[in-house]
């Protein structure tokens, strides 16, 4: 990649995990010019995963969420403008316009605008006790409601819904989870893994209902019940909506950048404008691993692609090579996932998810390991991560055989 190194002003829109990473990596790479990090939220970059885990539970403080302390940003000479929304990118004048009219010129612009919580379109979904869970501000609204004995209804049986349900149950609330699809985590795991998590939640005391359709929300000033299509009525003190993310790509599309399920970037995180990079949840990148374009919602992607974007800004082009991985904590269970299971033709279970509390699920496609989910088996996850990255072909019978230590297995081919 050739690019002149005449960059002296970098503006980053979106002070989330990807934005923070771009800023930090620019300094790590020796860039001494101006960096301005603009964020709509008041906080400096912070980690979202604990929001539905330790932060909601009260075991993690707000300061512990910060990617690095505010003093570190100052020390690195990174200007942070919080509570500020970028309304427009003027590509011809190479500047961004903030909501208060301020203009920030750039030589290179990074878009790390992430996503926002998808909201229900049902009538009543705008009532004050119907809450998303995406930001520190969201959790601060939720925390005072999370009092033992309260009735919470979680709409959505994805990671955020299930993690939140687990925390609230431990806090002593009555928790109902409503999932429209026939099983939880349906988009990301095999039916056997979904069934495992359904069992864990039900055993813990969650009223978990799958394949349900919501008819309407009942209540005047606040929602007091969720009514299902079959007529059943679930009384609620508050509702949490965990039905996915809408990417913040409007800024990019209004500026004429190519957007298609995220801001379209190349393997160097460059958008359709060579002076604008994009990274994290808001971007759609070509994945060598997947053999197609993908958009990921994970910390690992936000950080690794953020670093690639920073290097591209400095003309130190390096292609993004990424094997996706993800984790989720629910109760004492640690789910770790690697690869993309879409298109698997054989599932090999190591351990029995129907009776045990830990196991591994290996997803094979024509014999090749394309993905794995492990529950509370960190050592097996590390091996799976390596094999998935290598595209290893393993003997399914040996993979399933718990009498053979996984680390002694040798791939048939890689
Ligand atoms: C509750 C929760 C739990 C999660 N748990 C996990 C987990 O266990 N493991 C995992 O890997 N991932 C997890 N994730 C996902 C992970 O947090 C995201 O993938 C990651 O935060 C993406 O980072 P990002 O910087 O791309 O986007 P974001 O974190 O969404 O940050 C983007 C920022 O840009 C700001 N912004 C947007 N538009 C503008 C604008 N026009 N002007 C100014 N600012 C703007 C937004 O307000 C936001 O602050 C979780 C997410 C949530 C919400």
XYZ file of C-alpha atoms and ligand atoms in Angstrom:
467
model
C 0.000 0.000 0.000
C 1.446 3.361 -0.907
C 0.281 6.508 0.718
C 2.067 9.741 1.457
C 2.582 10.400 5.086
C 1.233 13.933 5.144
C -1.385 13.256 7.761
C -1.517 15.786 10.592
C -5.190 15.779 11.604
C -7.148 12.615 12.302
C -10.758 12.798 13.405
C -12.451 9.684 14.805
C -16.245 9.619 14.930
C -17.539 7.267 17.632
C -15.718 6.866 20.949
C -16.469 3.193 21.487
C -14.051 0.326 21.616
C -13.040 0.597 17.953
C -12.626 4.389 18.127
C -10.486 4.145 21.238
C -8.335 1.511 19.585
C -7.781 3.620 16.454
C -6.632 6.542 18.621
C -4.334 4.450 20.811
C -2.814 2.580 17.870
C -2.038 5.822 16.001
C 0.132 6.885 18.946
C 1.654 3.407 19.305
C 2.692 3.610 15.666
C 4.470 6.894 16.345
C 1.962 9.328 14.882
C 2.473 12.750 16.489
C -0.253 14.796 14.779
C -3.632 15.804 16.143
C -6.209 13.169 17.102
C -9.771 14.191 17.913
C -12.117 11.515 19.192
C -15.767 12.563 19.050
C -18.388 10.595 20.958
C -22.108 10.970 21.319
C -22.004 9.464 24.789
C -20.489 11.392 27.684
C -17.980 8.642 28.537
C -14.518 8.030 27.176
C -14.208 4.644 25.368
C -15.459 1.814 27.547
C -16.048 -1.935 27.362
C -19.659 -2.892 26.751
C -19.492 -6.644 27.586
C -19.673 -6.091 31.380
C -22.823 -3.979 30.941
C -25.009 -7.091 30.849
C -22.747 -8.950 33.265
C -20.746 -7.491 36.181
C -21.793 -3.848 35.758
C -25.497 -4.661 35.903
C -24.795 -7.031 38.809
C -22.976 -4.243 40.659
C -19.628 -6.068 40.870
C -17.889 -3.889 38.243
C -17.627 -0.105 38.637
C -17.927 2.481 35.885
C -14.188 3.256 36.130
C -13.424 -0.426 35.569
C -15.311 -0.272 32.288
C -13.024 2.366 30.812
C -10.604 1.017 28.246
C -7.979 3.304 29.780
C -8.222 6.104 32.339
C -9.058 9.617 31.147
C -5.592 10.775 32.257
C -4.055 8.328 29.783
C -5.939 9.948 26.893
C -4.627 13.333 27.973
C -1.133 11.959 28.361
C -1.322 10.573 24.813
C -2.549 13.918 23.510
C -5.862 12.512 22.333
C -8.548 15.197 22.375
C -11.858 13.733 23.497
C -15.075 15.582 22.713
C -17.925 13.841 24.540
C -21.683 14.435 24.414
C -21.144 15.466 20.818
C -22.871 14.060 17.806
C -21.365 14.338 14.347
C -24.225 15.323 12.054
C -22.491 15.511 8.722
C -19.355 14.630 6.825
C -18.420 17.215 4.217
C -16.091 15.180 2.021
C -15.337 17.976 -0.435
C -14.125 20.276 2.371
C -12.721 17.342 4.372
C -14.436 18.204 7.634
C -17.128 16.913 9.941
C -19.900 19.048 11.392
C -21.042 18.567 14.986
C -24.625 19.024 16.148
C -23.669 22.365 17.739
C -22.332 23.592 14.399
C -18.633 23.157 15.176
C -16.548 22.054 12.199
C -13.589 19.721 12.591
C -11.275 19.475 9.598
C -9.462 16.209 8.904
C -6.782 14.745 6.695
C -8.031 11.269 7.528
C -11.339 10.330 9.069
C -12.189 7.139 10.961
C -15.810 6.073 11.318
C -16.303 3.862 14.356
C -19.957 4.610 14.939
C -20.939 1.085 16.022
C -24.600 0.333 16.501
C -27.607 1.173 18.605
C -30.142 -1.137 20.207
C -32.952 -2.189 17.902
C -36.232 -1.138 19.470
C -39.645 -2.764 19.342
C -42.091 -1.310 16.872
C -45.121 -2.302 18.984
C -47.433 0.339 20.375
C -46.346 1.191 23.922
C -42.692 0.386 23.241
C -41.847 4.032 23.895
C -43.069 3.887 27.519
C -40.386 4.753 30.099
C -40.163 1.248 31.571
C -39.300 -0.366 28.221
C -35.523 -0.268 28.158
C -32.690 -1.208 25.833
C -29.284 -2.325 27.095
C -26.482 -0.895 25.018
C -24.798 1.831 27.051
C -23.750 2.852 30.561
C -26.693 5.285 30.530
C -29.087 2.409 29.753
C -27.766 0.328 32.660
C -27.980 3.292 35.021
C -31.686 3.499 34.214
C -32.068 -0.218 34.727
C -30.152 -0.618 37.978
C -32.701 1.042 40.307
C -35.396 -1.255 38.869
C -33.382 -4.400 39.522
C -34.712 -4.947 43.018
C -35.547 -8.384 44.442
C -39.175 -9.296 43.877
C -39.632 -7.104 40.772
C -40.992 -8.742 37.638
C -38.812 -8.279 34.572
C -39.739 -9.388 31.084
C -36.846 -9.747 28.676
C -37.776 -9.640 25.018
C -35.183 -11.525 22.976
C -33.302 -14.729 23.722
C -29.948 -13.643 22.311
C -26.745 -13.084 24.263
C -27.738 -9.780 25.835
C -31.200 -11.005 26.817
C -29.876 -14.209 28.354
C -26.977 -12.571 30.190
C -29.309 -9.930 31.593
C -31.823 -12.588 32.643
C -29.086 -14.493 34.500
C -27.957 -11.386 36.391
C -31.488 -10.302 37.298
C -32.375 -13.773 38.502
C -29.350 -13.731 40.809
C -30.505 -10.338 42.089
C -33.777 -11.958 43.128
C -36.101 -10.739 40.382
C -38.802 -12.801 38.692
C -37.603 -13.096 35.125
C -39.457 -14.083 31.974
C -37.627 -14.351 28.654
C -39.652 -14.228 25.441
C -38.086 -15.438 22.206
C -39.935 -15.353 18.893
C -37.872 -18.080 17.236
C -38.255 -21.730 18.238
C -35.016 -21.635 20.235
C -32.659 -19.176 21.934
C -29.353 -18.161 20.276
C -30.790 -19.603 17.057
C -28.692 -17.415 14.750
C -25.373 -18.394 16.266
C -25.429 -21.904 17.693
C -26.570 -25.462 16.983
C -29.931 -26.627 18.386
C -28.084 -28.769 20.964
C -26.283 -25.705 22.342
C -29.507 -23.676 22.388
C -31.228 -26.498 24.261
C -28.408 -26.492 26.816
C -28.846 -22.790 27.558
C -32.613 -23.142 27.697
C -32.177 -25.913 30.280
C -29.715 -23.840 32.330
C -32.059 -20.850 32.461
C -35.124 -22.906 33.287
C -33.261 -24.828 35.993
C -32.151 -21.501 37.472
C -35.762 -20.331 37.617
C -36.275 -18.217 34.488
C -39.670 -18.515 32.827
C -38.264 -18.994 29.331
C -40.702 -19.147 26.445
C -39.629 -19.742 22.858
C -41.618 -19.523 19.631
C -43.887 -16.863 21.119
C -45.351 -13.854 19.344
C -46.140 -10.684 21.230
C -49.576 -9.281 20.558
C -49.279 -6.004 22.440
C -48.003 -4.194 25.483
C -50.575 -3.252 28.115
C -50.538 -0.264 30.450
C -51.129 3.465 30.659
C -48.186 5.578 31.807
C -45.988 2.486 31.939
C -46.218 -0.997 30.497
C -47.762 -3.298 33.095
C -48.030 -6.506 31.066
C -46.949 -8.176 27.860
C -49.791 -9.918 26.071
C -48.904 -12.804 23.757
C -50.662 -13.813 20.535
C -52.126 -16.865 22.298
C -53.815 -14.520 24.785
C -51.528 -15.212 27.731
C -50.616 -12.166 29.773
C -47.300 -11.697 31.580
C -47.346 -9.029 34.282
C -44.257 -6.843 34.218
C -42.724 -4.061 36.295
C -40.354 -3.345 33.429
C -39.293 -4.697 30.049
C -35.816 -5.150 28.614
C -35.519 -5.242 24.865
C -32.657 -7.362 23.538
C -33.563 -7.850 19.904
C -30.340 -6.912 18.213
C -28.486 -3.949 16.862
C -29.072 -1.369 14.141
C -25.794 -0.159 12.676
C -25.067 3.563 12.802
C -24.373 3.998 9.096
C -26.614 6.957 8.247
C -23.732 9.425 8.519
C -21.731 7.378 6.019
C -24.570 6.829 3.569
C -25.589 10.491 3.644
C -21.983 11.329 2.784
C -22.225 9.048 -0.231
C -20.048 6.214 1.071
C -20.962 2.691 0.034
C -23.086 1.058 2.713
C -24.449 -2.463 2.548
C -25.113 -4.130 5.908
C -22.467 -1.810 7.346
C -20.002 0.642 5.862
C -18.330 -1.306 3.084
C -14.546 -1.421 3.590
C -11.694 -3.332 2.022
C -9.239 -5.559 3.882
C -7.349 -2.391 4.934
C -10.506 -0.928 6.540
C -10.734 1.687 3.753
C -14.199 2.846 2.803
C -15.146 3.872 -0.727
C -13.407 7.209 0.062
C -9.637 6.589 0.421
C -9.420 9.248 3.174
C -12.058 7.551 5.315
C -11.608 4.276 7.167
C -14.261 2.422 9.159
C -13.954 -0.271 11.816
C -15.924 -2.244 14.369
C -19.634 -3.051 14.491
C -20.461 -0.444 11.809
C -18.210 -1.930 9.130
C -18.597 -4.714 6.603
C -15.288 -6.256 5.571
C -14.062 -8.998 3.247
C -13.110 -11.984 5.374
C -10.545 -14.379 4.015
C -11.559 -16.831 6.704
C -15.249 -16.780 5.762
C -14.634 -16.412 2.020
C -17.210 -13.616 1.886
C -18.014 -10.193 3.283
C -19.075 -10.157 6.925
C -20.121 -7.689 9.589
C -19.233 -8.694 13.115
C -20.420 -7.468 16.490
C -17.592 -8.358 18.820
C -14.931 -6.710 20.913
C -12.208 -8.679 19.201
C -13.269 -7.358 15.788
C -13.626 -3.781 17.053
C -10.114 -3.837 18.473
C -8.278 -5.730 15.754
C -9.927 -3.895 12.878
C -9.443 -0.602 14.746
C -5.705 -1.264 14.805
C -5.706 -2.096 11.081
C -7.593 1.151 10.370
C -5.001 3.181 12.314
C -2.140 1.625 10.366
C -3.932 2.302 7.090
C -4.312 5.957 8.072
C -0.536 6.069 8.458
C 0.078 4.309 5.152
C 1.363 1.164 6.888
C -1.114 -1.037 5.096
C -1.677 -4.428 6.601
C -4.556 -6.670 5.552
C -7.077 -7.655 8.202
C -6.903 -11.396 8.838
C -9.357 -12.415 11.436
C -10.853 -15.583 12.817
C -13.941 -14.395 14.715
C -14.326 -15.321 18.343
C -16.756 -14.344 21.041
C -17.701 -15.161 24.598
C -20.728 -14.963 26.853
C -21.013 -15.379 30.623
C -24.275 -16.668 32.061
C -24.446 -17.793 35.703
C -21.193 -19.696 36.321
C -21.027 -20.789 32.672
C -18.437 -19.456 30.262
C -19.403 -19.894 26.632
C -16.555 -19.341 24.176
C -17.126 -19.465 20.448
C -14.728 -19.417 17.531
C -15.313 -19.404 13.785
C -18.607 -19.137 11.927
C -20.828 -22.182 12.085
C -23.062 -21.260 9.114
C -23.080 -24.119 6.621
C -21.800 -26.865 8.932
C -22.839 -30.389 7.940
C -21.771 -32.293 11.047
C -21.902 -31.427 14.714
C -19.608 -33.343 17.043
C -20.345 -33.101 20.746
C -17.679 -33.729 23.330
C -19.567 -34.172 26.571
C -23.325 -34.276 26.823
C -25.064 -30.879 26.863
C -28.314 -32.580 27.847
C -26.919 -33.714 31.213
C -23.612 -31.901 31.895
C -22.709 -28.288 32.686
C -19.641 -28.234 30.465
C -19.026 -29.564 26.963
C -17.636 -28.681 23.556
C -19.484 -28.585 20.229
C -17.427 -28.830 17.042
C -18.908 -27.728 13.711
C -17.498 -29.575 10.707
C -17.988 -28.905 7.024
C -16.782 -31.681 4.714
C -14.644 -32.876 7.630
C -13.014 -29.486 8.229
C -13.448 -27.736 11.585
C -15.105 -24.398 10.792
C -16.320 -23.404 14.258
C -16.530 -24.532 17.860
C -18.500 -23.595 20.959
C -17.156 -24.600 24.333
C -18.890 -24.216 27.669
C -16.585 -23.879 30.668
C -13.776 -25.702 28.881
C -11.134 -22.995 28.328
C -8.276 -25.366 27.468
C -10.364 -27.086 24.784
C -11.359 -23.667 23.465
C -7.700 -22.711 22.960
C -7.118 -25.853 20.909
C -10.313 -25.309 18.928
C -9.246 -21.732 18.174
C -5.962 -22.959 16.726
C -7.593 -25.719 14.681
C -10.343 -23.471 13.325
C -7.710 -20.948 12.232
C -5.783 -23.743 10.488
C -8.912 -25.226 8.910
C -7.915 -28.542 10.469
C -9.558 -31.814 9.496
C -10.043 -33.982 12.591
C -11.424 -37.432 13.207
C -14.988 -36.892 14.546
C -14.878 -40.084 16.617
C -11.689 -38.961 18.375
C -13.036 -35.437 18.885
C -16.071 -36.874 20.652
C -14.117 -39.383 22.752
C -13.603 -37.897 26.199
C -11.179 -40.677 27.129
C -8.701 -39.151 24.657
C -7.163 -35.855 25.803
C -7.944 -33.275 23.128
C -4.384 -31.966 23.162
C -3.094 -35.348 21.981
C -5.211 -35.249 18.798
C -3.345 -34.656 15.578
C -5.268 -33.157 12.662
C -5.589 -35.462 9.652
C -4.948 -32.446 7.484
C -4.572 -28.703 7.979
C -24.577 -5.437 26.705
C -23.543 -5.872 25.706
C -22.782 -7.007 25.967
C -21.827 -7.421 25.045
N -21.084 -8.535 25.327
C -20.105 -8.898 24.472
C -19.253 -10.013 24.777
O -19.426 -10.674 25.792
N -18.240 -10.297 23.912
C -18.014 -9.563 22.774
O -17.080 -9.841 22.011
N -18.816 -8.513 22.459
C -19.840 -8.169 23.276
N -20.644 -7.108 22.967
C -20.450 -6.422 21.675
C -19.332 -5.412 21.747
O -19.453 -4.631 22.904
C -19.373 -4.546 20.494
O -19.106 -5.382 19.392
C -18.342 -3.436 20.556
O -18.637 -2.556 21.606
C -18.301 -2.674 19.243
O -17.502 -1.559 19.373
P -17.613 -0.353 18.353
O -16.602 0.646 18.829
O -17.542 -0.857 16.973
O -19.081 0.234 18.511
P -19.845 0.825 19.763
O -19.396 0.167 21.020
O -21.285 0.776 19.399
O -19.381 2.347 19.822
C -19.757 3.288 18.858
C -19.855 4.645 19.505
O -20.055 5.623 18.491
C -20.990 6.577 18.941
N -21.575 7.257 17.778
C -22.362 6.733 16.832
N -22.706 7.657 15.912
C -22.095 8.804 16.306
C -22.068 10.130 15.766
N -22.713 10.456 14.635
N -21.359 11.072 16.433
C -20.691 10.760 17.566
N -20.683 9.531 18.107
C -21.364 8.558 17.492
C -21.978 5.739 19.721
O -22.751 6.541 20.587
C -21.036 4.797 20.458
O -20.611 5.336 21.671
C -21.620 -6.678 23.855
C -22.393 -5.536 23.598
C -23.349 -5.132 24.509
C -24.177 -3.905 24.222
